[in-house]
PDB file of C-alpha atoms in Angstrom:
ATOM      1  CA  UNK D1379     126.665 -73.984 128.172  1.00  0.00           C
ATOM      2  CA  UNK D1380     123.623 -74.340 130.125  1.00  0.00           C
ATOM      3  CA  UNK D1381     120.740 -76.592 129.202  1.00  0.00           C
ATOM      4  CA  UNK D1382     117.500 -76.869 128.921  1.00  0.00           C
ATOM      5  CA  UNK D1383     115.791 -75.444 132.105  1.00  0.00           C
ATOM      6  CA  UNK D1384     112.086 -76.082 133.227  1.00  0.00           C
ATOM      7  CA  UNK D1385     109.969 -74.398 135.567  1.00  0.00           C
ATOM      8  CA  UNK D1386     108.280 -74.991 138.121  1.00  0.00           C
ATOM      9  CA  UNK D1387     109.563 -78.545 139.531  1.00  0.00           C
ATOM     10  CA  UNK D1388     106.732 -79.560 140.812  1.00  0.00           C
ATOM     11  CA  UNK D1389     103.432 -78.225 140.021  1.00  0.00           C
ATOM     12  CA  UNK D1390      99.913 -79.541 142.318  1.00  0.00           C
ATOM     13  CA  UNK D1391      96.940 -78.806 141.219  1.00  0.00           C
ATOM     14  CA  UNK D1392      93.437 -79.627 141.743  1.00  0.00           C
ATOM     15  CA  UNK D1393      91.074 -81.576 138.626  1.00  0.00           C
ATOM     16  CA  UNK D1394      89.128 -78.472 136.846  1.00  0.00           C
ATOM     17  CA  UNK D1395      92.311 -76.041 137.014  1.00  0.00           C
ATOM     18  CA  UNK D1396      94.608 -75.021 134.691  1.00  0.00           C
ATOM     19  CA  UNK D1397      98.424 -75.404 134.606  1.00  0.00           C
ATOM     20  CA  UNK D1398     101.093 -73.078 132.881  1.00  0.00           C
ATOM     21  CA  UNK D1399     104.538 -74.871 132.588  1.00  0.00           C
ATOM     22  CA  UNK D1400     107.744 -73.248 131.001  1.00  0.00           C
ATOM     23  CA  UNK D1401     110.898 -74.140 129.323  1.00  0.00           C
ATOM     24  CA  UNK D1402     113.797 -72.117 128.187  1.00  0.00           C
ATOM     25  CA  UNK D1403     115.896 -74.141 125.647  1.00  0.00           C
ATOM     26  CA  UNK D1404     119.597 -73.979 125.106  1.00  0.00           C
ATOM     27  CA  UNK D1405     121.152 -70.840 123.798  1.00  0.00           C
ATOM     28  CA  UNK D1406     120.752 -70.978 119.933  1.00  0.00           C
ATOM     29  CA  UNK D1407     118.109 -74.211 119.654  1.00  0.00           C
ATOM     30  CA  UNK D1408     115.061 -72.053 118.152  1.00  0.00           C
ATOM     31  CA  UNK D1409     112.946 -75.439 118.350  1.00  0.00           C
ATOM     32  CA  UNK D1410     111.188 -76.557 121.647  1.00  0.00           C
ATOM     33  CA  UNK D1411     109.566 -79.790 121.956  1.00  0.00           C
ATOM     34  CA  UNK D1412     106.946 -81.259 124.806  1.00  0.00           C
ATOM     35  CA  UNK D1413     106.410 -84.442 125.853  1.00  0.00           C
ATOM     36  CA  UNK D1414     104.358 -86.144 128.562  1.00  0.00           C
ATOM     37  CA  UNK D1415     106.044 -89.531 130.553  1.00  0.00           C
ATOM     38  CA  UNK D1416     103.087 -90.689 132.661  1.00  0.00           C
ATOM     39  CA  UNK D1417     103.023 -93.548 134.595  1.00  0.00           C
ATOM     40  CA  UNK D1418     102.891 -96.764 132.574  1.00  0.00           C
ATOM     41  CA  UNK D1419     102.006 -95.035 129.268  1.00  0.00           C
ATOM     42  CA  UNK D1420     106.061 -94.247 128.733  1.00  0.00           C
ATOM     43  CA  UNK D1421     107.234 -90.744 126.619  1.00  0.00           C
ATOM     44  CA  UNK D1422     105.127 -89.147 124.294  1.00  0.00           C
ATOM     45  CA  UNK D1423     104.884 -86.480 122.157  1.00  0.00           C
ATOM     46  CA  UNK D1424     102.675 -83.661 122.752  1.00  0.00           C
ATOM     47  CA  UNK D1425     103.749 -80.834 120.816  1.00  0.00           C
ATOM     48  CA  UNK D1426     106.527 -79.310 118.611  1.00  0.00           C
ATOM     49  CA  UNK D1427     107.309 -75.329 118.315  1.00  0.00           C
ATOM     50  CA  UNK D1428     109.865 -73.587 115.787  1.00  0.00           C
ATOM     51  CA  UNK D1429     110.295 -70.487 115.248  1.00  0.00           C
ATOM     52  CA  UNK D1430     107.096 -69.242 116.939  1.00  0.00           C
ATOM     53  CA  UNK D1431     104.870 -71.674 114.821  1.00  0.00           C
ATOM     54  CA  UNK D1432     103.173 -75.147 116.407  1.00  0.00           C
ATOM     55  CA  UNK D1433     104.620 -77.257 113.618  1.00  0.00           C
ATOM     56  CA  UNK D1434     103.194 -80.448 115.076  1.00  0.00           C
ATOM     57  CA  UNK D1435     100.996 -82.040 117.940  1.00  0.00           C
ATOM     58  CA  UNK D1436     100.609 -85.583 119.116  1.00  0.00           C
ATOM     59  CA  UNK D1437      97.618 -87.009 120.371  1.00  0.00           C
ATOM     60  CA  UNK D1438      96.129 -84.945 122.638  1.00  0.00           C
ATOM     61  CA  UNK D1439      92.792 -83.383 123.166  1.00  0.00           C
ATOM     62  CA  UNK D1440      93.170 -79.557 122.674  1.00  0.00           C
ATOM     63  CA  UNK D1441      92.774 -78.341 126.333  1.00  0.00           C
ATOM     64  CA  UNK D1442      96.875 -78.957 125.633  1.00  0.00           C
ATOM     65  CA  UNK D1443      98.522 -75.961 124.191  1.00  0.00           C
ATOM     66  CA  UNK D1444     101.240 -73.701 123.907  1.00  0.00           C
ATOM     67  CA  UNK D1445     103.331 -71.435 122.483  1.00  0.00           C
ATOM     68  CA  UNK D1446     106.625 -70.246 122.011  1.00  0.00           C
ATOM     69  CA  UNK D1447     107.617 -66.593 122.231  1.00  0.00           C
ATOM     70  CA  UNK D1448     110.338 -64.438 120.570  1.00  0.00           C
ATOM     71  CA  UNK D1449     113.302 -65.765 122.600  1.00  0.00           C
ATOM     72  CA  UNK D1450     112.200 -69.219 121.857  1.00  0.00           C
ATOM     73  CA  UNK D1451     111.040 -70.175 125.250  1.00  0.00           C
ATOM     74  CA  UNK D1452     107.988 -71.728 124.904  1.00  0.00           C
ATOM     75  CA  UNK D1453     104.925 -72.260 127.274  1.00  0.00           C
ATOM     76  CA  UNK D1454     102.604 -75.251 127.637  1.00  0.00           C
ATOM     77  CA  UNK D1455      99.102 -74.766 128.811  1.00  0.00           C
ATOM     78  CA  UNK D1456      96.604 -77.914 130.101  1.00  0.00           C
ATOM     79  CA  UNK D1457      93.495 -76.584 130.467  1.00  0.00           C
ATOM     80  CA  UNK D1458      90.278 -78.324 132.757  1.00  0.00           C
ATOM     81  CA  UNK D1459      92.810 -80.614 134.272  1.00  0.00           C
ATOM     82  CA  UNK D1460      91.919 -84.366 134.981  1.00  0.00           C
ATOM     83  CA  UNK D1461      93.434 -86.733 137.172  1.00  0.00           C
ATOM     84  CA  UNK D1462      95.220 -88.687 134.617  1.00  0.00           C
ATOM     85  CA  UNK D1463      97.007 -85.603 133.375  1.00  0.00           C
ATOM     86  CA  UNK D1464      99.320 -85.990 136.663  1.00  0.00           C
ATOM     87  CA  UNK D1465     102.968 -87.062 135.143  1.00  0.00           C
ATOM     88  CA  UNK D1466     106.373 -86.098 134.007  1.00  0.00           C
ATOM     89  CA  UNK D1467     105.975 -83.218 131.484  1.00  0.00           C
ATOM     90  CA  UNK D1468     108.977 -82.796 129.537  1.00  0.00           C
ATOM     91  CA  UNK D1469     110.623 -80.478 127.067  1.00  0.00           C
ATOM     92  CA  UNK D1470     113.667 -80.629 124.856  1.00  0.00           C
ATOM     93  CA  UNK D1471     115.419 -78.135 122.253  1.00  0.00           C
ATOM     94  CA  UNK D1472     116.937 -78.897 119.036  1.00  0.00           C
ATOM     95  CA  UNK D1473     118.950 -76.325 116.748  1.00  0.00           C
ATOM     96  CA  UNK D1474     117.060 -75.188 113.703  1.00  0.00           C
ATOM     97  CA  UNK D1475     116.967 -76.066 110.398  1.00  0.00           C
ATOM     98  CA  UNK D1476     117.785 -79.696 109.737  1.00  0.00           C
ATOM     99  CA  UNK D1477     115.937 -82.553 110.259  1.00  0.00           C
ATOM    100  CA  UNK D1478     118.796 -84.635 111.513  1.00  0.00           C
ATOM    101  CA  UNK D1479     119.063 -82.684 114.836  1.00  0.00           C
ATOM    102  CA  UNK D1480     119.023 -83.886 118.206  1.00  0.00           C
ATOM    103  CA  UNK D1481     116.489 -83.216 120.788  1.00  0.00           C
ATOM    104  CA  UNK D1482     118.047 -82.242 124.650  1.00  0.00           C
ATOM    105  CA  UNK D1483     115.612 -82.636 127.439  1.00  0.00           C
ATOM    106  CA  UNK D1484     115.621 -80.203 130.845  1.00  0.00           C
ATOM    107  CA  UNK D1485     114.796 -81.854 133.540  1.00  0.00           C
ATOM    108  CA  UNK D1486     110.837 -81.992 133.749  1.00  0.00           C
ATOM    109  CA  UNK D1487     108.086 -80.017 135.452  1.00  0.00           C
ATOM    110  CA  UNK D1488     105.999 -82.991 137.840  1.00  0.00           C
ATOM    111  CA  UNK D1489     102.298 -82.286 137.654  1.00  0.00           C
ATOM    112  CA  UNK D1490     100.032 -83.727 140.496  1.00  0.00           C
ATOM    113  CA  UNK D1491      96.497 -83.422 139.860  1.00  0.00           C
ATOM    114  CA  UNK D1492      94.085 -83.936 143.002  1.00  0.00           C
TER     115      UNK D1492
ATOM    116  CA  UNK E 338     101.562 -96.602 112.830  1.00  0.00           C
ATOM    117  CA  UNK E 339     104.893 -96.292 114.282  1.00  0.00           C
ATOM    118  CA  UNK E 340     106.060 -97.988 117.363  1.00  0.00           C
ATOM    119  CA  UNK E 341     108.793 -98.987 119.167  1.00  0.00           C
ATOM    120  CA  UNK E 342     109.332-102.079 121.580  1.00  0.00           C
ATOM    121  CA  UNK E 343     111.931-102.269 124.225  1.00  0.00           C
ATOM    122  CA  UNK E 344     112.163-106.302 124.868  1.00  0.00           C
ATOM    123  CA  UNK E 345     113.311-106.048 128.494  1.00  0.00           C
ATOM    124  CA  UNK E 346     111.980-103.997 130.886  1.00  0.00           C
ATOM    125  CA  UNK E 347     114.265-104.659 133.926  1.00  0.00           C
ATOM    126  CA  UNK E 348     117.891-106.340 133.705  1.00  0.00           C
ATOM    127  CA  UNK E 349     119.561-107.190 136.875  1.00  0.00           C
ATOM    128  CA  UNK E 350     123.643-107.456 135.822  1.00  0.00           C
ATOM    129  CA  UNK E 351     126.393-107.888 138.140  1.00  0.00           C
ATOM    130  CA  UNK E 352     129.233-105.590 137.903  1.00  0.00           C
ATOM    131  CA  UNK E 353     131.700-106.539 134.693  1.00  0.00           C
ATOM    132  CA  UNK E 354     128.930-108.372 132.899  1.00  0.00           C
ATOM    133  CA  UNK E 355     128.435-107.716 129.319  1.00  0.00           C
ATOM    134  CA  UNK E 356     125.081-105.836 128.316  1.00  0.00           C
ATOM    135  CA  UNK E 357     122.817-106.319 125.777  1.00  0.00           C
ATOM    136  CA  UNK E 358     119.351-103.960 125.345  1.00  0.00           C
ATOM    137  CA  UNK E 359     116.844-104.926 122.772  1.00  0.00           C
ATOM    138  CA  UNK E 360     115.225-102.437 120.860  1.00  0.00           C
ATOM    139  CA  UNK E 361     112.799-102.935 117.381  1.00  0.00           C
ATOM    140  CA  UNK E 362     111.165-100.614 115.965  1.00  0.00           C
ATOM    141  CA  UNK E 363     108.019-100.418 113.310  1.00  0.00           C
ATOM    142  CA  UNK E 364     108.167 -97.656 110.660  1.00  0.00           C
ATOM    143  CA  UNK E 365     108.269 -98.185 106.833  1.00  0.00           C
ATOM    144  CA  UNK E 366     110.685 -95.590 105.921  1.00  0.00           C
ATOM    145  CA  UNK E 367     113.962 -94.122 106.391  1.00  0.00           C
ATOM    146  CA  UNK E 368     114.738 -93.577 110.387  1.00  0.00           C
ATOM    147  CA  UNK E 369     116.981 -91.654 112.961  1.00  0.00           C
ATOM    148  CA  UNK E 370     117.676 -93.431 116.088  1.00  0.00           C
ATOM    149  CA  UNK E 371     118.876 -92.814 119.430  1.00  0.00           C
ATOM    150  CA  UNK E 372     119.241 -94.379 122.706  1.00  0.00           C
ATOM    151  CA  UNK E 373     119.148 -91.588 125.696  1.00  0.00           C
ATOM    152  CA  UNK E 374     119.881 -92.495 129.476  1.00  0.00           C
ATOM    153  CA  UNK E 375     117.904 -91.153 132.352  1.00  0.00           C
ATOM    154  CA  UNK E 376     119.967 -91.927 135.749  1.00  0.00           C
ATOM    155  CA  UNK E 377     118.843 -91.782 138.993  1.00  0.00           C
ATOM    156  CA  UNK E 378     117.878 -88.066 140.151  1.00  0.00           C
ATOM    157  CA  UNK E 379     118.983 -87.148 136.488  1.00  0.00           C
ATOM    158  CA  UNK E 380     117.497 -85.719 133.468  1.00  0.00           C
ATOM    159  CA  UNK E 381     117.413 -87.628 130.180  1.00  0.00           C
ATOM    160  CA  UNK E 382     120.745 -87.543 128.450  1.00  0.00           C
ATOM    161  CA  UNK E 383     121.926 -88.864 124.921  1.00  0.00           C
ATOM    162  CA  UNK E 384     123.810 -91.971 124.475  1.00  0.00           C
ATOM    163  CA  UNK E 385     124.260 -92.293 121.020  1.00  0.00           C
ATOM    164  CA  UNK E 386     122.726 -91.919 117.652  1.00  0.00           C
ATOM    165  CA  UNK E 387     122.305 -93.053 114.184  1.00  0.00           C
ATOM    166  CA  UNK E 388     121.703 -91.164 111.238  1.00  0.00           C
ATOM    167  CA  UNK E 389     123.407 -92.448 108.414  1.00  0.00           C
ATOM    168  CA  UNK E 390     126.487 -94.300 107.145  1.00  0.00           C
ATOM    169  CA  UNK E 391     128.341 -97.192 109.480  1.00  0.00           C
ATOM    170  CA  UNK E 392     125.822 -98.867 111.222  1.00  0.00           C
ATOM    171  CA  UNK E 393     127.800 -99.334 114.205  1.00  0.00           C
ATOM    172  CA  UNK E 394     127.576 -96.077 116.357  1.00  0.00           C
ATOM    173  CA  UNK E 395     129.606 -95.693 119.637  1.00  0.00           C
ATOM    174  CA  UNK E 396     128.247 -93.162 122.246  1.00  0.00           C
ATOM    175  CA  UNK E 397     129.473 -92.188 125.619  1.00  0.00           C
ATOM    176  CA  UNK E 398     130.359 -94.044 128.019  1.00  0.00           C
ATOM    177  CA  UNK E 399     131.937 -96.984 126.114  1.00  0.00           C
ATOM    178  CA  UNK E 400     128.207 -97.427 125.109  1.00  0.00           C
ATOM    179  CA  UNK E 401     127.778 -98.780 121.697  1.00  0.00           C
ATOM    180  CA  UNK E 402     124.885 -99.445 119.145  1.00  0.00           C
ATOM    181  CA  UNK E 403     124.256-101.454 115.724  1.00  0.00           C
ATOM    182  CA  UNK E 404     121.507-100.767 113.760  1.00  0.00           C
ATOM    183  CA  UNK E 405     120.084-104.075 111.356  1.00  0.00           C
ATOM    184  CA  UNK E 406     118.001-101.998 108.891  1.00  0.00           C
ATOM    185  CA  UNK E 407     116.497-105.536 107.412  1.00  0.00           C
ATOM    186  CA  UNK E 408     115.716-106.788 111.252  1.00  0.00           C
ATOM    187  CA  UNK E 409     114.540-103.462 112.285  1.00  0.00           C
ATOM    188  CA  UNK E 410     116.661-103.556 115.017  1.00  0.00           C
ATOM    189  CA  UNK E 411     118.722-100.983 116.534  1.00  0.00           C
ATOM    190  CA  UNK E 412     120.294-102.638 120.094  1.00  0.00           C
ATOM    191  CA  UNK E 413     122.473-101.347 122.760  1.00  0.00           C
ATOM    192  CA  UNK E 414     125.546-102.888 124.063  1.00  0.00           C
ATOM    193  CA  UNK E 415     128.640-102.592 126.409  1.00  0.00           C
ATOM    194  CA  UNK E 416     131.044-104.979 127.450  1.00  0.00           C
ATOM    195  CA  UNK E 417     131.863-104.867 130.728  1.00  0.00           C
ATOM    196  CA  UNK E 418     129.190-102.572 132.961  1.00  0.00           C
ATOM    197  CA  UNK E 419     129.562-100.605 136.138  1.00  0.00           C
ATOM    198  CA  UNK E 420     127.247-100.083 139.062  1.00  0.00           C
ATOM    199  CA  UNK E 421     127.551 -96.352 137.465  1.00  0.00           C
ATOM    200  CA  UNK E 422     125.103 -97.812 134.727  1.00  0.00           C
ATOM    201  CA  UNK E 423     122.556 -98.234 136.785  1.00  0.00           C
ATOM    202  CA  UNK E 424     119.779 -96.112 134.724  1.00  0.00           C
ATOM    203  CA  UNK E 425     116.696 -96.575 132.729  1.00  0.00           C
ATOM    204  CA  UNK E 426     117.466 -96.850 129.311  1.00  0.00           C
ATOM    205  CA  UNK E 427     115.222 -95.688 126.273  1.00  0.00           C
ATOM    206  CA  UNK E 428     115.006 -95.905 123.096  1.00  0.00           C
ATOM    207  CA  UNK E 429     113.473 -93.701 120.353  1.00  0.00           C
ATOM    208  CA  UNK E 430     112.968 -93.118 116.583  1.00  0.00           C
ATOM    209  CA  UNK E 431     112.602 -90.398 114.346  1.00  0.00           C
ATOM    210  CA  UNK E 432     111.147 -91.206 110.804  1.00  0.00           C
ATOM    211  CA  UNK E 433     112.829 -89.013 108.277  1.00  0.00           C
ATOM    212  CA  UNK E 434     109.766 -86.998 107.253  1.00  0.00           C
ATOM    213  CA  UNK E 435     110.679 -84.274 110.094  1.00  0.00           C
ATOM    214  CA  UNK E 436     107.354 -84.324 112.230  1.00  0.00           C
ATOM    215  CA  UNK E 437     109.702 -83.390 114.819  1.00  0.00           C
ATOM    216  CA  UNK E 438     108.315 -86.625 117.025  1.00  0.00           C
ATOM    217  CA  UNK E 439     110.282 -89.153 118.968  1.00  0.00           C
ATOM    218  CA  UNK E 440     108.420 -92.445 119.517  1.00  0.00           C
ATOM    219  CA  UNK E 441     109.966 -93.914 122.518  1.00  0.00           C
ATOM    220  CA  UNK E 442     110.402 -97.364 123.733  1.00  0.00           C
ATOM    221  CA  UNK E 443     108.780 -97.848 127.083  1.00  0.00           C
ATOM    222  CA  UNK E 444     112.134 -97.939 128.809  1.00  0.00           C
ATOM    223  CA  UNK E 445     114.593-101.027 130.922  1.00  0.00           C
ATOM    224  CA  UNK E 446     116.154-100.185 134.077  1.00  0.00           C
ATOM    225  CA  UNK E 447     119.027-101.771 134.569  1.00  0.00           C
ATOM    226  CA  UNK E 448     120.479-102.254 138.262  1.00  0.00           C
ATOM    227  CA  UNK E 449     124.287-103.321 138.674  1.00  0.00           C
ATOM    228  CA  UNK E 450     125.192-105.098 141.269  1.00  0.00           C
ATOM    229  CA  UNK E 451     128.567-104.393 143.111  1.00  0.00           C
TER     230      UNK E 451
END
């Protein structure tokens, strides 16, 4: 069964742009999670899509967004980038339904901002 | 609000020596745990979990956990660790109200010595 898959790998962009990064989850997990790991600030959650709906979003100002399409993939958008937007950005599925599912993470798109 | 703190951020073990990770966490409700595993060149991958029922979880990799509800406590241990362990370790809590979020630990990398 393959996982979670993210793409691009690496991603370098320039403060002011914007930056598209995608994630396919696994077969039959119809919820997508992101989550940012930048340096020193540790994992944490940005946003949370099921079943085409944002059903929650951490912290962030809204120049982060997303969505998730019909086959579940989802997209996340950073808008206006700044410097400290550079880090890990990671997403994870879960199956639907119940709340006692686990979350699998892909492998992570790197975002450089210069 | 809802944290979690990961008492040792880097652990230098020699191979055979019996591990212990710390991991509290603050939330005033009913919680899912997990501790996943990120080695080198890897994505993150689960370790174990906790839900419900016998406090005492054991995940892969002879990899075991005990959660202390009244200590608020929810540490990692194996007996007898390989240089295969080396990793960074986090932990990570899920309050029951289904926000979909993981609040992570900032991480410990361990390093096994041959």
């Amino acid at each position: 069964e393959a996982g979670v898959t993210q793409s691009p790998t690496h991603l370098i962009k320039t403060r002011g742009q914007q930056a598209t990064l995608r994630c396919s989850p696994i077969s039959g997990h119809t919820s997508v999670y992101w989550y940012q790991q930048a340096l020193g600030l540790g994992l944490q959650f940005l946003l949370w899509y099921d079943e085409g709906e944002e059903r929650n979003r951490g912290n962030f100002p809204p120049r982060f967004s997303g969505r998730q399409f019909p086959n579940y993939s989802s997209e996340l958008n950073v808008n206006a980038l700044e410097l400290e937007d550079s880090a890990l950005y990671l997403c994870a599925s879960s199956k639907p339904g119940q709340m006692q599912e686990t979350q699998y993470f892909g492998p992570g798109t790197r975002l450089l901002v210069l | 609000a809802q944290s979690v703190s990961q008492h040792n951020h880097h652990v230098i073990l020699s191979e055979a020596a019996s591990l212990e990770l710390g991991c509290n966490y603050s939330y005033g409700g009913t919680v899912n745990l997990f501790w996943y595993v990120q080695y080198p060149g890897q994505h993150l991958q689960l370790l174990l979990k906790y839900f419900s029922g016998d406090p005492l979880v054991k995940g892969i990799k002879g990899f075991e956990a005990e959660f202390i509800k009244s200590k608020f406590s929810f540490n990692l241990r194996k007996p007898s660790v390989q240089w295969s362990d080396t990793a960074e370790y986090f932990c990570a809590v899920r309050g029951s109200s289904n926000t979909g979020k993981l609040i992570f630990g900032q991480g410990t990398t361990l390093q096994v010595k041959p």
